Coordinates of C-alpha atoms in Angstrom, one line a residue:
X1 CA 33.5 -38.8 76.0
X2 CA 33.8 -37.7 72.2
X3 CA 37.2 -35.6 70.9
X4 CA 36.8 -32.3 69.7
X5 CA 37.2 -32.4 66.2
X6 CA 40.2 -30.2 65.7
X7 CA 39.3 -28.1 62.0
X8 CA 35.9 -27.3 64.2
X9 CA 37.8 -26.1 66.9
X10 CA 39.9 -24.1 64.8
X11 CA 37.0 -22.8 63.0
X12 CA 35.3 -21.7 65.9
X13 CA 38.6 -19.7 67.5
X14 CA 39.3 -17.7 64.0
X15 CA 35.6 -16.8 63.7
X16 CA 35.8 -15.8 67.6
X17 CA 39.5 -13.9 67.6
X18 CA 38.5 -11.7 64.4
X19 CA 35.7 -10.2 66.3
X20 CA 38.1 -9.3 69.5
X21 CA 39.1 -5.9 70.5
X22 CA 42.7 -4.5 69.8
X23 CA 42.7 -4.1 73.7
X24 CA 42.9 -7.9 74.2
X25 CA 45.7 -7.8 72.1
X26 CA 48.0 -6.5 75.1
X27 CA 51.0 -7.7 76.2
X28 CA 51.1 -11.3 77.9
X29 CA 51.2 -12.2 81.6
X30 CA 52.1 -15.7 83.1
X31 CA 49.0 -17.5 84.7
X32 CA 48.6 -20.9 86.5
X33 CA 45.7 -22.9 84.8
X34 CA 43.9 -25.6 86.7
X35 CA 42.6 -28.1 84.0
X36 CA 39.9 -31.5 84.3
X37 CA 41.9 -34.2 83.4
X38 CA 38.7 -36.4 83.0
X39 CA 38.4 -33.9 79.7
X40 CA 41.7 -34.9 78.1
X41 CA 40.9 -36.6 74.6
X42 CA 41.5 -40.3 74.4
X43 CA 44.3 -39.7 71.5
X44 CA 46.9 -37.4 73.7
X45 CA 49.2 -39.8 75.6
X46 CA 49.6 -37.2 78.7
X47 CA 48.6 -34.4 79.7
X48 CA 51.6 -32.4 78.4
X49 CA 51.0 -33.1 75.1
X50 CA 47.0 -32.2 75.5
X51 CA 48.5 -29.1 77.4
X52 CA 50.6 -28.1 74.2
X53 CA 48.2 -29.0 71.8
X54 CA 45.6 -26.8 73.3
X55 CA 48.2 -23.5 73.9
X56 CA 49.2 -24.2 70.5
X57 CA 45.4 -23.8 68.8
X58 CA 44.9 -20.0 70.6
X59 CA 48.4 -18.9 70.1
X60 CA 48.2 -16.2 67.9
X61 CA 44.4 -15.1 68.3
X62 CA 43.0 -18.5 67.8
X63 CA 45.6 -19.4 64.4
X64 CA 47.0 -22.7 65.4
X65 CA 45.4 -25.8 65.5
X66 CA 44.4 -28.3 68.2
X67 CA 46.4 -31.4 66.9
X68 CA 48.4 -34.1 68.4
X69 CA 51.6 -33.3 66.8
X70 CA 53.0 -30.1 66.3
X71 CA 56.2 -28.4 65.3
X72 CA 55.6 -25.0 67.0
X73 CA 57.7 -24.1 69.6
X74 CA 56.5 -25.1 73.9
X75 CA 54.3 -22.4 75.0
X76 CA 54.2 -24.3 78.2
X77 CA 56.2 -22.6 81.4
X78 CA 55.7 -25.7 83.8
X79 CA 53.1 -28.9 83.7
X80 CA 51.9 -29.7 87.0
X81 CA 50.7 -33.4 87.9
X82 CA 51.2 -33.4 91.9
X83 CA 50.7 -30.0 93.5
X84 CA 47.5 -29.1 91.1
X85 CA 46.6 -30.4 88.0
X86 CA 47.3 -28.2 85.0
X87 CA 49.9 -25.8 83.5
X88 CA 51.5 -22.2 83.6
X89 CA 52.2 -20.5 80.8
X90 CA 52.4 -16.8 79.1
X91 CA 49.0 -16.1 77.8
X92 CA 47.8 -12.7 76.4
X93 CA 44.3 -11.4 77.1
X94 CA 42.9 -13.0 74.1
X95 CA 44.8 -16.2 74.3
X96 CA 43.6 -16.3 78.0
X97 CA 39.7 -15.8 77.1
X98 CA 40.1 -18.1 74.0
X99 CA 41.6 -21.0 76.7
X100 CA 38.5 -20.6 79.1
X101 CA 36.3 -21.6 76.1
X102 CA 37.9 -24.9 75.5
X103 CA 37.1 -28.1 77.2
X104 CA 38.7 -29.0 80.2
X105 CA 39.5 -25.3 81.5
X106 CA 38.7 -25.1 85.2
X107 CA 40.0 -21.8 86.5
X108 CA 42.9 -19.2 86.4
X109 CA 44.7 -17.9 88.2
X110 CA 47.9 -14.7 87.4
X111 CA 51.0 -15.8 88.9
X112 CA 51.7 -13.6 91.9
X113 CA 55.0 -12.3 93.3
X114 CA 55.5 -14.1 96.9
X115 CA 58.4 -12.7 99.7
X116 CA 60.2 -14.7 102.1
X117 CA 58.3 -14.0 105.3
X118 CA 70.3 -22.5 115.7
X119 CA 72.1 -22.9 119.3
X120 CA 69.8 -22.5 122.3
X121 CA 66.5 -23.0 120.3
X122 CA 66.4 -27.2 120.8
X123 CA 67.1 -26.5 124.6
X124 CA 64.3 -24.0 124.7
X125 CA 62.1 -26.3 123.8
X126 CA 63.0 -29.4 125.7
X127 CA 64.3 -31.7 122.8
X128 CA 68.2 -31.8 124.9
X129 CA 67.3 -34.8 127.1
X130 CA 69.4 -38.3 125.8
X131 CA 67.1 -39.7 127.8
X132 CA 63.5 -39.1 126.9
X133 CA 61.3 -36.6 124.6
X134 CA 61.1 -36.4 120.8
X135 CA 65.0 -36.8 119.8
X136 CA 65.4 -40.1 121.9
X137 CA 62.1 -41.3 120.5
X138 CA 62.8 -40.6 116.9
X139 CA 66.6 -41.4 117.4
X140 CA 67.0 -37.4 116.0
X141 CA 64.5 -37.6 113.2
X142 CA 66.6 -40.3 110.9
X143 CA 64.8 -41.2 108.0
X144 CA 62.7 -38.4 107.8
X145 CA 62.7 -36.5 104.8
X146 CA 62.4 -32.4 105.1
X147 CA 61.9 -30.2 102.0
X148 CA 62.1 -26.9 101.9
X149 CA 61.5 -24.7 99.3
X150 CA 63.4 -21.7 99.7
X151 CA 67.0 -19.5 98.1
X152 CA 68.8 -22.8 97.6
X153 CA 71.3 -24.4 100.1
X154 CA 75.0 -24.1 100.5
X155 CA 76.4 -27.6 100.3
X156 CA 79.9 -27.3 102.2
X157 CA 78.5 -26.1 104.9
X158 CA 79.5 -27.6 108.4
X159 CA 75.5 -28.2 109.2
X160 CA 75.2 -30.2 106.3
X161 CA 77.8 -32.8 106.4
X162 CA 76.1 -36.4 106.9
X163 CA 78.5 -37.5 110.2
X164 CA 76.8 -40.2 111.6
X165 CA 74.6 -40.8 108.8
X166 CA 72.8 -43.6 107.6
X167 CA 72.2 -44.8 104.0
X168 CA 69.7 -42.8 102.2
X169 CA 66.4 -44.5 102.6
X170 CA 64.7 -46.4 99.7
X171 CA 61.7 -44.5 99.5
X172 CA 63.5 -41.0 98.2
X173 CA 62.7 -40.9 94.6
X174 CA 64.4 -37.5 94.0
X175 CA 67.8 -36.1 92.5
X176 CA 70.2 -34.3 93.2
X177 CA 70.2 -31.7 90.0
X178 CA 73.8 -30.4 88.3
X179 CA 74.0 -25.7 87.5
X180 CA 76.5 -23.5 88.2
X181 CA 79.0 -23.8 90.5
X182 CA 77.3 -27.5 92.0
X183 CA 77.5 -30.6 90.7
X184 CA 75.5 -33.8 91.9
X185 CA 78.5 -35.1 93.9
X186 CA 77.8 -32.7 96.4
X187 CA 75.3 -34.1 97.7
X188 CA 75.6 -36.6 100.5
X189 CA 73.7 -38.9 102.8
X190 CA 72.2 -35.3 104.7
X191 CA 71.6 -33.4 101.8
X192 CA 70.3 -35.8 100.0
X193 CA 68.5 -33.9 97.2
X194 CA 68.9 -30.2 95.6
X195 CA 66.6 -29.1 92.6
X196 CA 66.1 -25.7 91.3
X197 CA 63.3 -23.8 89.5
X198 CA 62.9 -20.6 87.8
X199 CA 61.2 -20.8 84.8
X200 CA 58.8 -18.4 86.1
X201 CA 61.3 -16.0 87.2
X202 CA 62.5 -16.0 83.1
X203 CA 59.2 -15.8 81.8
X204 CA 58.5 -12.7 83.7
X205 CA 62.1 -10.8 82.9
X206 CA 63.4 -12.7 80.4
X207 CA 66.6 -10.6 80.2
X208 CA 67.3 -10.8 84.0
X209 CA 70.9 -12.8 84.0
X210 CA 71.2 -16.0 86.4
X211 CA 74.8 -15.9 88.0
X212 CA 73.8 -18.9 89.7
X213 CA 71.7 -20.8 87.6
X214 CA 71.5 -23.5 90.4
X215 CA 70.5 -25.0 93.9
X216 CA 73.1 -23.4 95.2
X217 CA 72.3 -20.5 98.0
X218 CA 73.8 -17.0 96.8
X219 CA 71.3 -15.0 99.6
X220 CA 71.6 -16.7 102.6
X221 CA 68.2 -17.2 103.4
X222 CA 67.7 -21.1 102.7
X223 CA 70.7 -21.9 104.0
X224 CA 69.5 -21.0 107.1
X225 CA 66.4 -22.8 107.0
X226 CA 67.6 -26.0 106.1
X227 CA 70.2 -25.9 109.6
X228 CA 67.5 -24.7 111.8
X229 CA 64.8 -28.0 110.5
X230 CA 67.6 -30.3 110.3
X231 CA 71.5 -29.3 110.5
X232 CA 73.7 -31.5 112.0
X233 CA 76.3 -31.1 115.2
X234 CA 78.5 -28.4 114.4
X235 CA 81.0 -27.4 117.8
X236 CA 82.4 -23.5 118.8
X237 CA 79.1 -21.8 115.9
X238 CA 78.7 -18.2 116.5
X239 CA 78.5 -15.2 114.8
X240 CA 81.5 -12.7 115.0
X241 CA 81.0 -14.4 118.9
X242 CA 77.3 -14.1 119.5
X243 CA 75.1 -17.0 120.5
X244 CA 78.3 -19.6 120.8
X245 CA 77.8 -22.7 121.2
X246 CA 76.9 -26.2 119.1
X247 CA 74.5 -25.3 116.5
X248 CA 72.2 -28.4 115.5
X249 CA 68.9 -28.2 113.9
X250 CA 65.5 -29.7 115.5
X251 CA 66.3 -33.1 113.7
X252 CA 69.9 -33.6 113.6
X253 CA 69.5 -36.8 111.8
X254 CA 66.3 -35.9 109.4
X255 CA 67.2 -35.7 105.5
X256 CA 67.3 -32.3 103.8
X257 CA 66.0 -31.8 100.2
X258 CA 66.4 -28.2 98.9
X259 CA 63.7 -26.8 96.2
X260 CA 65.3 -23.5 95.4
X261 CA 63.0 -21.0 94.0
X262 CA 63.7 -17.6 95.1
X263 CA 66.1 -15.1 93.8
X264 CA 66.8 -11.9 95.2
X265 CA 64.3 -12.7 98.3
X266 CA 61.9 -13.5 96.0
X267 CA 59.7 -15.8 94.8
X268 CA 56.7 -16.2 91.9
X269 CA 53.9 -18.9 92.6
X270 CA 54.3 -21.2 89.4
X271 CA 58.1 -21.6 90.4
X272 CA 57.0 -22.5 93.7
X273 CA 53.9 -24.8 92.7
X274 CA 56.8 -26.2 90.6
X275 CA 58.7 -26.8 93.5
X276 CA 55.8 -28.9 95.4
X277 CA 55.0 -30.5 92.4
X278 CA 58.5 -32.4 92.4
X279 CA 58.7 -32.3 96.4
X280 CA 55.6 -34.4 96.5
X281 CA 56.9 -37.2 94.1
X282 CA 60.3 -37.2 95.1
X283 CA 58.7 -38.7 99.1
X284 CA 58.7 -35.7 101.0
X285 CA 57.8 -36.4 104.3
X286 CA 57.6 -32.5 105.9
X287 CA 57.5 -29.4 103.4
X288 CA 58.7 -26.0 104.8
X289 CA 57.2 -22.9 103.2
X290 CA 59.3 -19.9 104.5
X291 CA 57.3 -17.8 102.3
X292 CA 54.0 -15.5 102.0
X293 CA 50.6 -14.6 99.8
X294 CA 48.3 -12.3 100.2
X295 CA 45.7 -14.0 98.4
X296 CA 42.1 -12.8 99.1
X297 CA 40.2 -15.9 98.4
X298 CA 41.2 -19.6 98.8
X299 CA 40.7 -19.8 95.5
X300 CA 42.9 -17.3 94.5
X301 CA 45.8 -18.6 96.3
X302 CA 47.5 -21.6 94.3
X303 CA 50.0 -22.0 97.1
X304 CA 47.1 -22.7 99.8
X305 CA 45.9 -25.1 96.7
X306 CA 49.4 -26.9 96.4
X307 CA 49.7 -27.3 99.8
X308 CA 46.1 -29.1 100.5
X309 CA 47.4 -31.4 97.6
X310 CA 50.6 -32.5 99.7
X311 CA 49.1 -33.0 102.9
X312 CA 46.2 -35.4 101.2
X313 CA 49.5 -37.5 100.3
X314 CA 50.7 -37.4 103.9
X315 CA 52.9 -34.7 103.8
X316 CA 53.1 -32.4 107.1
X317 CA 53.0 -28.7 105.8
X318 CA 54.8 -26.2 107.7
X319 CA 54.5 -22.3 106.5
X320 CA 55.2 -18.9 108.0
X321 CA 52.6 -16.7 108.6
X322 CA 54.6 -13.5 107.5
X323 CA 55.9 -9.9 109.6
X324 CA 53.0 -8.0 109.4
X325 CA 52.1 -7.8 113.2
X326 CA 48.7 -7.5 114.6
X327 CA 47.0 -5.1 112.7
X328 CA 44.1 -7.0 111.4
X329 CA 44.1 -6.1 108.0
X330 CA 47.1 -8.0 107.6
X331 CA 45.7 -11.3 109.6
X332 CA 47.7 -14.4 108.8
X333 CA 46.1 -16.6 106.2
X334 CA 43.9 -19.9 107.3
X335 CA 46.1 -22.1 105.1
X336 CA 49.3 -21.3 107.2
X337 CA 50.7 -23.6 109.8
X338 CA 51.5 -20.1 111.6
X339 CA 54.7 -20.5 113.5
X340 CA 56.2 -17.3 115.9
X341 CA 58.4 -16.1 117.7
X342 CA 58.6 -18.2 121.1
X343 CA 61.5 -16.3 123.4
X344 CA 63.4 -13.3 123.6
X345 CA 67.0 -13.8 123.2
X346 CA 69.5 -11.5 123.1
X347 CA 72.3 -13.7 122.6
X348 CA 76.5 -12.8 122.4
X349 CA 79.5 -11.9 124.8
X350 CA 79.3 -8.6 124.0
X351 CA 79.8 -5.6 126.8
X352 CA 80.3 -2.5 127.6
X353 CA 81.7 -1.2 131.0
X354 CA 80.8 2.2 132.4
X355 CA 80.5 4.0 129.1
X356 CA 78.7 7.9 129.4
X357 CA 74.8 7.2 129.3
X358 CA 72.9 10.1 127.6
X359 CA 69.0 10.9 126.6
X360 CA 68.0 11.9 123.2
X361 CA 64.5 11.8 123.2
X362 CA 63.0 10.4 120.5
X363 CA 66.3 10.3 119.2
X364 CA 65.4 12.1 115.7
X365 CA 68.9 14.4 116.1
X366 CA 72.1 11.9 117.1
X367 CA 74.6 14.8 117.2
X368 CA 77.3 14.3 119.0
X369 CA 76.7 10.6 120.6
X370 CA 79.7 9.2 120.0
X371 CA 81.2 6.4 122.3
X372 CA 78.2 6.8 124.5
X373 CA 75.0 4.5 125.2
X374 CA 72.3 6.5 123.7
X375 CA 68.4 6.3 125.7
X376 CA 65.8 6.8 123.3
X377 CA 61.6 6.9 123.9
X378 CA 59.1 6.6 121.4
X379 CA 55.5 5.8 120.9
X380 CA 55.8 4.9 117.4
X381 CA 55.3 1.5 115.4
X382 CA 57.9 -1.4 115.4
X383 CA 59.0 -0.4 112.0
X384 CA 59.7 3.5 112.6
X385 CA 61.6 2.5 115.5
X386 CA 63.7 0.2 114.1
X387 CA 65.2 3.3 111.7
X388 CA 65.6 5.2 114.8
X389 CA 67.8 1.7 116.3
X390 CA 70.1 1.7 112.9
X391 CA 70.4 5.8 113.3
X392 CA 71.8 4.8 116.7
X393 CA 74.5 2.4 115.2
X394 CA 75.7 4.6 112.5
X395 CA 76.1 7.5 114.7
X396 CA 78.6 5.9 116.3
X397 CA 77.0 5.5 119.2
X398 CA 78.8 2.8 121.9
X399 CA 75.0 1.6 122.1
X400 CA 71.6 1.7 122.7
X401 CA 68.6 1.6 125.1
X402 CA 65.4 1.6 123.5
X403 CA 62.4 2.5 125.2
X404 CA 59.0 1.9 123.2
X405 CA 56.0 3.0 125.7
X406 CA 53.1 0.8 126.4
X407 CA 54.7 -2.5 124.5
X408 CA 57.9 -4.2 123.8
X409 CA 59.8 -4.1 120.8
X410 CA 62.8 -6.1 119.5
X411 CA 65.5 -5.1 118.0
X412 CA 65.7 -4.7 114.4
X413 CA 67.8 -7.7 112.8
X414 CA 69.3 -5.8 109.9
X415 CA 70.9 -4.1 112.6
X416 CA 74.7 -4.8 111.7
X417 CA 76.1 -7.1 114.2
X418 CA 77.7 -7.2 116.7
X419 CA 75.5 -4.2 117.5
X420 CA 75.3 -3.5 121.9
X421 CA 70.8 -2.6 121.6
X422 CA 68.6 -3.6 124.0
X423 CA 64.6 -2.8 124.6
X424 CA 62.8 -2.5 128.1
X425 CA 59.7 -1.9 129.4
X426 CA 57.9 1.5 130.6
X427 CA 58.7 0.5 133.8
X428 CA 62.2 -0.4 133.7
X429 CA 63.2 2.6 131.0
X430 CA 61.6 4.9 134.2
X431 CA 64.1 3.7 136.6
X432 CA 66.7 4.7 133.8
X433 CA 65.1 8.1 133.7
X434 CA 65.4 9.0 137.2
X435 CA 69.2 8.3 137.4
X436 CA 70.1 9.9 134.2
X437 CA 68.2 12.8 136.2
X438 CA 69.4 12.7 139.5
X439 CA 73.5 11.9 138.5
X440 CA 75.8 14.6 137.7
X441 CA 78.1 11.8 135.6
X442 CA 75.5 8.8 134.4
X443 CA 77.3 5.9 133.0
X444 CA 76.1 2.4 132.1
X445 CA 77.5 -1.0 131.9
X446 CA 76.1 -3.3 129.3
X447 CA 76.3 -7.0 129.6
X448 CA 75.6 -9.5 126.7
X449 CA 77.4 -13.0 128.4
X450 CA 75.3 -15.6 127.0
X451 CA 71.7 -16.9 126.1
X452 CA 69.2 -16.8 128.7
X453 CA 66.8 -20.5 128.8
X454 CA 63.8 -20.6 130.5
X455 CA 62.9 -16.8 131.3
X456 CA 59.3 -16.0 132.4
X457 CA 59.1 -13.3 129.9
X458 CA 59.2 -16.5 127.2
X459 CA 57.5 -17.5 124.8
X460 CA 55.9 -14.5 123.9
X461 CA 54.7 -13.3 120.3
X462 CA 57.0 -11.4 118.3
X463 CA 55.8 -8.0 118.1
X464 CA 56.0 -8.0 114.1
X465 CA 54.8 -11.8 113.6
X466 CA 50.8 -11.9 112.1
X467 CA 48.5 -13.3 114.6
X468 CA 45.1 -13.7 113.3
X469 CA 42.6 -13.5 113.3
X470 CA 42.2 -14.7 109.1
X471 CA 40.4 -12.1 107.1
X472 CA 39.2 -15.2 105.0
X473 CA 38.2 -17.7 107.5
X474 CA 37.8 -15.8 111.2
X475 CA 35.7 -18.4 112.6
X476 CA 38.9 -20.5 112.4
X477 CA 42.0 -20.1 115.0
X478 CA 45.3 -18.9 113.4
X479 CA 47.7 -18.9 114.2
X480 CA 48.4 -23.0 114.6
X481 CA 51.2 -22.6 116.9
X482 CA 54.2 -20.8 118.2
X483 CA 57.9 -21.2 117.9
X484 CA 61.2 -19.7 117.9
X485 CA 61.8 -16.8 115.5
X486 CA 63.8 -13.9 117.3
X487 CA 67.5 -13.5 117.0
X488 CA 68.0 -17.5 115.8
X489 CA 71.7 -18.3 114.7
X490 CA 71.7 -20.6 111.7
X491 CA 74.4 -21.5 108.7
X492 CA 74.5 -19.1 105.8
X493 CA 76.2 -18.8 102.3
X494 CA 79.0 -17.2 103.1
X495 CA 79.4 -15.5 99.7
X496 CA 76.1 -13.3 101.1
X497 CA 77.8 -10.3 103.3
X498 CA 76.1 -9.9 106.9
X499 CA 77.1 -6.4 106.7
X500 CA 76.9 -4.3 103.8
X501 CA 77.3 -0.7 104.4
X502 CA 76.4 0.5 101.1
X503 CA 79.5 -1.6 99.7
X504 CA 81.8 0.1 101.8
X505 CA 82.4 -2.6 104.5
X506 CA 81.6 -6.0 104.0
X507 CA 81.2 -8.4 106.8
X508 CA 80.7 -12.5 106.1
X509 CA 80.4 -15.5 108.0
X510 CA 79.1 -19.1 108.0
X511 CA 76.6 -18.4 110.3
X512 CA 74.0 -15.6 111.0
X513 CA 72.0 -14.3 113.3
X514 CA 68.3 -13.3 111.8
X515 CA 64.8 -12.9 112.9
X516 CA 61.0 -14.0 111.5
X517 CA 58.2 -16.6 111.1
X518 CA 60.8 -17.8 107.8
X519 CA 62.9 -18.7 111.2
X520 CA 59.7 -19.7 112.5
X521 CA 58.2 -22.5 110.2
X522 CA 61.6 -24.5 110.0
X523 CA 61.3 -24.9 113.8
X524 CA 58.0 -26.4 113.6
X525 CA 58.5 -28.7 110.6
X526 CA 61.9 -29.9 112.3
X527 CA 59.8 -31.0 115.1
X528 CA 57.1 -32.2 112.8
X529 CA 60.0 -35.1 111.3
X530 CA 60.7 -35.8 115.4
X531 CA 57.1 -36.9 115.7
X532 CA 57.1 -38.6 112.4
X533 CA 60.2 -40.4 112.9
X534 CA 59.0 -42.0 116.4
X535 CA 57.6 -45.5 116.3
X536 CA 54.2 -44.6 117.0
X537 CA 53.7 -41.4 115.3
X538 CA 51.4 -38.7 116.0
X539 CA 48.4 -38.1 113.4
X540 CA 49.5 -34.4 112.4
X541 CA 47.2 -33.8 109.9
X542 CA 44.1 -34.5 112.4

């Protein structure tokens, strides 16, 4: 193949940039660039340096020059060699259209803002027997390397301690990266690898301030995660009481690598690319994704992209499918392994013993509630409801009885715990009717005792999970699979309060109780190291 001459090229961008309008002069925006590699001049060593050498002839409107060496500053955000093959960096609309004139542009793409979409849960599903199943099999998922990329992980935590652990195993190629407030020490023969990334996060606010400019988890969020796929035995875990027990995640003895990439419950795609990038040469065995895209198009979604690239190496992909319920305009995406709710727990030892029961209709006027248990009805969406559910707790109300007609709804998790609210059915809320009708003096005891296992009522889709069908690919089924993702206990940084009431009253613990396919996908890829980890492995990627 010949090299560009680079005075040509040069030539060629001045003469183009002078005849540009001012319009394409606009501020920049950060974009992911998918490059051939086949195209890269003989006389560049990598591709880094081809990638800097070609940002560094259309910075400016087309005034640098295409050369090997050069003292000008990086222009480059991230270089990607795993995930996709290319770059992201800050282009401006002229810089962008100069770029897709050059050889070896493919496509790109504008780097998108992404949101992040236990006790009981392994008895649920039938991993508790010493005996036989997926734990025995596997012995626990040892050896088996999960990554997730997610808020970061907090390393003292009880679910993370490496008890019973063996030597890390040869084929981890990773680190275990040094920031604020966490040092490479603390990680152990559990958590055997921490990185963070958020180079995209700076490009796009480069005055936002990083407290914790590390792996480590100030939200909560990854912490989680990381104990539901694989935190070890922790005895007497609860929170403030509810859902005790000994918390242990779906592969008690499966490694944990953290890719933190979100702040502030959120995440941009070049981070995250950034984040499979290393995940995928570091040895990953099972990637969670906790997080969501509304892409339109396949090939406008460089997670789906990323993801494709990991499981051609082997790697077992799980991702949530996101909270937007079953309205089909926001379907799940076909490059999800969609994973749901699968049971309704209502777990805790809370109760409540034959406190006044009142109806309030639809429960839009709470006047004069206090101490009782409040019996609301509506026909509204999952979402309006769940206002009317915190209205309830702030009233002061003892607690609550929810009553959504023709469905079933859950309650709201940022409901702050321990919070007495339970949802029925049309039939059971009419039996409450007609004594609340019929008694001069209706009362109501509430009883929260433990964690039912093995209702008939479960598993049954989450009212606000996505369900499919895709908008992109409806002839295929998505959702892949179900699993647990209502009211799941799980560690948590316990620097993030569980209840903030507007700063007022601050609540923390090490554990937490939260709901959604983020809970979700963790379950599944725990499971996914079990099946890995057995001696005869399943083909997950058939």
């Amino acid at each position: 193949m010949a090299t560009a001459n680079p005075f040509s090229l040069w030539i060629l961008l001045l003469i183009a940039a002078i005849s540009y309008p001012t319009s394409l002069l606009a501020k920049s925006d950060v974009y992911i660039v998918h490059m051939d590699l086949s195209a890269m001049p003989r006389a560049f060593a990598d591709h880094h340096s081809w990638y800097e050498a070609t940002l560094s002839s259309i910075k400016d409107g087309g005034n640098g020059v295409a050369t090997i060496t050069t003292t000008k500053p990086s222009y480059l955000i991230y270089t990607y060699n795993n995930a996709i093959h290319g770059f992201a960096a800050s282009l401006s609309p002229l810089e962008l259209d100069l770029l897709k004139h050059l050889p070896g542009f493919v496509s790109s793409t504008l780097d998108v803002l992404l949101k992040a979409d236990t006790t009981h849960t392994p008895d649920f599903l039938g991993l508790n027997n010493s005996n036989s199943g997926p734990w025995p099999a596997s012995n626990y998922g040892e050896d088996v390397i999960i990554g997730l990329v997610d808020s970061g992980i907090w390393p003292e935590s009880a679910s993370f301690r490496d008890d019973g652990m063996t030597q890390v195993p040869n084929k981890w190629k990773g680190e275990c990266v040094s920031g604020t407030d966490f040092n490479s020490t603390m990680c152990n023969k559990k958590l055997i690898g921490a990185r963070f990334f958020n180079k995209g996060i700076k490009a796009h606010s480069p005055d936002l301030n990083f407290s914790m400019n590390s792996a480590r988890d100030t939200d909560g969020h990854g912490t989680h995660t990381s104990s539901i796929a694989a935190g070890n035995y922790v005895k007497g875990a609860s929170c403030f009481g509810y859902a005790r027990g000994s918390a242990r995640g779906m592969a008690p003895k499966a490694r944990i690598a953290m890719y933190k990439a979100m702040r502030d419950d959120t995440f941009y795609a070049s981070d995250v690319i950034a984040a499979i990038d290393k995940a995928i040469s570091d040895g990953m065995d099972v990637l969670s994704l906790s997080l969501g895209n509304t892409a339109s198009n396949f090939y406008d979604d460089p997670i789906a992209i990323a993801s494709v690239a990991a499981m051609e190496k082997g790697i077992f992909v799980a991702a949530s499918a996101g909270e937007r319920g079953a309205l089909p305009v926001h379907s799940a995406q076909c490059r999800t392994l969609a994973t749901y709710c699968g049971a309704s727990l209502y777990p805790g030892n809370s109760s409540l013993t034959r406190v006044p029961l009142v109806f309030m209709g639809d429960c839009n006027d709470l006047n004069n509630v206090e101490g009782k248990i409040v019996v609301c009805e509506s026909t509204y969406l999952f979402w309006a409801s769940a206002d009317n559910i915190d209205d309830q707790i702030t009233s002061g109300a003892a607690g609550g009885i929810f009553l959504y007609v023709g469905n079933r709804i859950e309650p709201h998790i940022h409901l702050s715990f321990p919070a007495v609210v339970v949802s029925m059915e049309e039939e059971e809320g009419q039996a409450i009717f007609n004594y609340i009708n019929t008694s001069h003096d209706p009362r109501a005891t509430m009883k929260f005792p433990y964690t039912r296992i093995g209702t008939k009522a479960a598993p049954r889709v989450a009212i606000s999970s996505s369900r499919g069908p895709s908008t992109i690919c409806p002839n295929i089924l998505k959702p892949d699979l179900m699993a647990p993702g209502s009211l799941v206990l799980g560690s948590w940084s316990p620097i993030s309060p569980i209840v903030d009431d507007d700063g007022s009253t601050q609540m923390f613990s090490d554990f937490n109780i939260i709901y959604g396919t983020s809970m979700a996908c963790p379950h599944a890829a725990g499971v996914a190291a079990l099946l890995k980890g057995a001696p005869q492995p399943f083909d997950l990627l058939s």
